[in-house]
mmCIF file with all atom_site columns, C-alpha atoms in Angstrom:
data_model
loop_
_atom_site.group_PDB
_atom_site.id
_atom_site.type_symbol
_atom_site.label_atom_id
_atom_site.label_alt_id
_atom_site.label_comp_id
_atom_site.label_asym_id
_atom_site.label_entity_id
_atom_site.label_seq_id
_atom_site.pdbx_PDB_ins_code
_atom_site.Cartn_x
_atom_site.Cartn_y
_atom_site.Cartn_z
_atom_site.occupancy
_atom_site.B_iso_or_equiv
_atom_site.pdbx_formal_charge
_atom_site.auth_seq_id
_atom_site.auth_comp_id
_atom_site.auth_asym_id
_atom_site.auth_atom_id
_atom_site.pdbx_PDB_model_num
ATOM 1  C CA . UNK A 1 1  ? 35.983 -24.447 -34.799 1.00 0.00 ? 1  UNK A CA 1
ATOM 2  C CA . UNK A 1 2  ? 36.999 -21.500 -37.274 1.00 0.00 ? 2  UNK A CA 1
ATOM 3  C CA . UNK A 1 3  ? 40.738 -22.220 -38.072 1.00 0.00 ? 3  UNK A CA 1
ATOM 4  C CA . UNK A 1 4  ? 41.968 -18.339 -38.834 1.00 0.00 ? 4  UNK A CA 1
ATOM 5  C CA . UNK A 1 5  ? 45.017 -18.504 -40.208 1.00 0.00 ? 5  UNK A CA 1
ATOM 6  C CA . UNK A 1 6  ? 43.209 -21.575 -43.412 1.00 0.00 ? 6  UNK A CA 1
ATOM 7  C CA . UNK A 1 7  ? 40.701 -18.292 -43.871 1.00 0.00 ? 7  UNK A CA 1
ATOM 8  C CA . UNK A 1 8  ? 43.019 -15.183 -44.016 1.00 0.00 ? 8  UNK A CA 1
ATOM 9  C CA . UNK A 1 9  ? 45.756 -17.796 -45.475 1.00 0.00 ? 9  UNK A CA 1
ATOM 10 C CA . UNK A 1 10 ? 44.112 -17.744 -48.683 1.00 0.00 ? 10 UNK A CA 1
ATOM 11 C CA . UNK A 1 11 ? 43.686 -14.299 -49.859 1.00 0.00 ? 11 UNK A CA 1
ATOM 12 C CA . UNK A 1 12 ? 46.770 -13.637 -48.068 1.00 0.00 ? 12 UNK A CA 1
ATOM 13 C CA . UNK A 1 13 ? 48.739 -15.561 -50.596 1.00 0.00 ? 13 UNK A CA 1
ATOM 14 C CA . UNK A 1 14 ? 46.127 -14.724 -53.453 1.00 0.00 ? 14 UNK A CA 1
ATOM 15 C CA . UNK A 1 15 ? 47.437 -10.771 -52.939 1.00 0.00 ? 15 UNK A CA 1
ATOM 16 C CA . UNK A 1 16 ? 51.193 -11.551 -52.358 1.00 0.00 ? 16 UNK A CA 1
ATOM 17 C CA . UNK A 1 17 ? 50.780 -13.779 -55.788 1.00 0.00 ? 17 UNK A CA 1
ATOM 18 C CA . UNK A 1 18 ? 49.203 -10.633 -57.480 1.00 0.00 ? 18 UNK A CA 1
ATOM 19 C CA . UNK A 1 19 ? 51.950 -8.605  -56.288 1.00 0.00 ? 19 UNK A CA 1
ATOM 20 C CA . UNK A 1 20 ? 54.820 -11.115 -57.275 1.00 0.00 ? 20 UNK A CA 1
ATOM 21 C CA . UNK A 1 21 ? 52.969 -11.086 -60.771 1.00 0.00 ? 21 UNK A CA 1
ATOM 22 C CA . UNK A 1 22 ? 52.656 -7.023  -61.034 1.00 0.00 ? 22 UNK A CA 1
ATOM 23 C CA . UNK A 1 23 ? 56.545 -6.288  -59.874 1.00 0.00 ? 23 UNK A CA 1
ATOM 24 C CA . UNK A 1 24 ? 57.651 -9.412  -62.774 1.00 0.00 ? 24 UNK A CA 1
ATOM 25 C CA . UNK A 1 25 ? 55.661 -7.521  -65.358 1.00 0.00 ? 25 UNK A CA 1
ATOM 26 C CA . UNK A 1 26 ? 56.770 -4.150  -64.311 1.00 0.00 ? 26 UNK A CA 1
ATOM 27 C CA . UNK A 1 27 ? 60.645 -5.167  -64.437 1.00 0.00 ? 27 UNK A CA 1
ATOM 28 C CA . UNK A 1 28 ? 60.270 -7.878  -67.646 1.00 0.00 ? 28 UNK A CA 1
ATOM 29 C CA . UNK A 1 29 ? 59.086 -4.293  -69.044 1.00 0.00 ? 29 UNK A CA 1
ATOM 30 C CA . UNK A 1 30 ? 61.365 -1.483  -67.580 1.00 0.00 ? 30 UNK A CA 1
ATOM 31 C CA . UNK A 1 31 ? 63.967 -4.694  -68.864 1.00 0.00 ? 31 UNK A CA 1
ATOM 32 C CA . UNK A 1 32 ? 62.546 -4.499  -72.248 1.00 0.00 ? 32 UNK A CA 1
ATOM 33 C CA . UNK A 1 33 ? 62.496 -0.835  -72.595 1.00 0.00 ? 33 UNK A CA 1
ATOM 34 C CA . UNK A 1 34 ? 65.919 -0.790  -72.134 1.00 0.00 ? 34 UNK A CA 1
ATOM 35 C CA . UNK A 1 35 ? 66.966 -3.126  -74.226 1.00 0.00 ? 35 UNK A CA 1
ATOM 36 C CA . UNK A 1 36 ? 64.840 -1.128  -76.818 1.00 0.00 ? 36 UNK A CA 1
ATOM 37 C CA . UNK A 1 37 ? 67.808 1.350   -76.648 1.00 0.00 ? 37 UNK A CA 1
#
């Protein structure tokens, strides 16, 4: 049979990662702009 949580599993954690990736960038460069001052 179709095993549901393998299919959505996948893109699931594909997003989250993308996510994880997008806030780290945003702080490393709200972080970086304030160091700049």
């Amino acid at each position: 049979g179709i095993h549901l949580p393998s299919v959505l599993g996948w893109p699931v954690a594909f997003v989250l990662q993308l996510l994880v990736l997008g806030l780290l960038y945003i702080v490393a460069d709200q972080w970086g702009n304030r160091q700049k001052d």
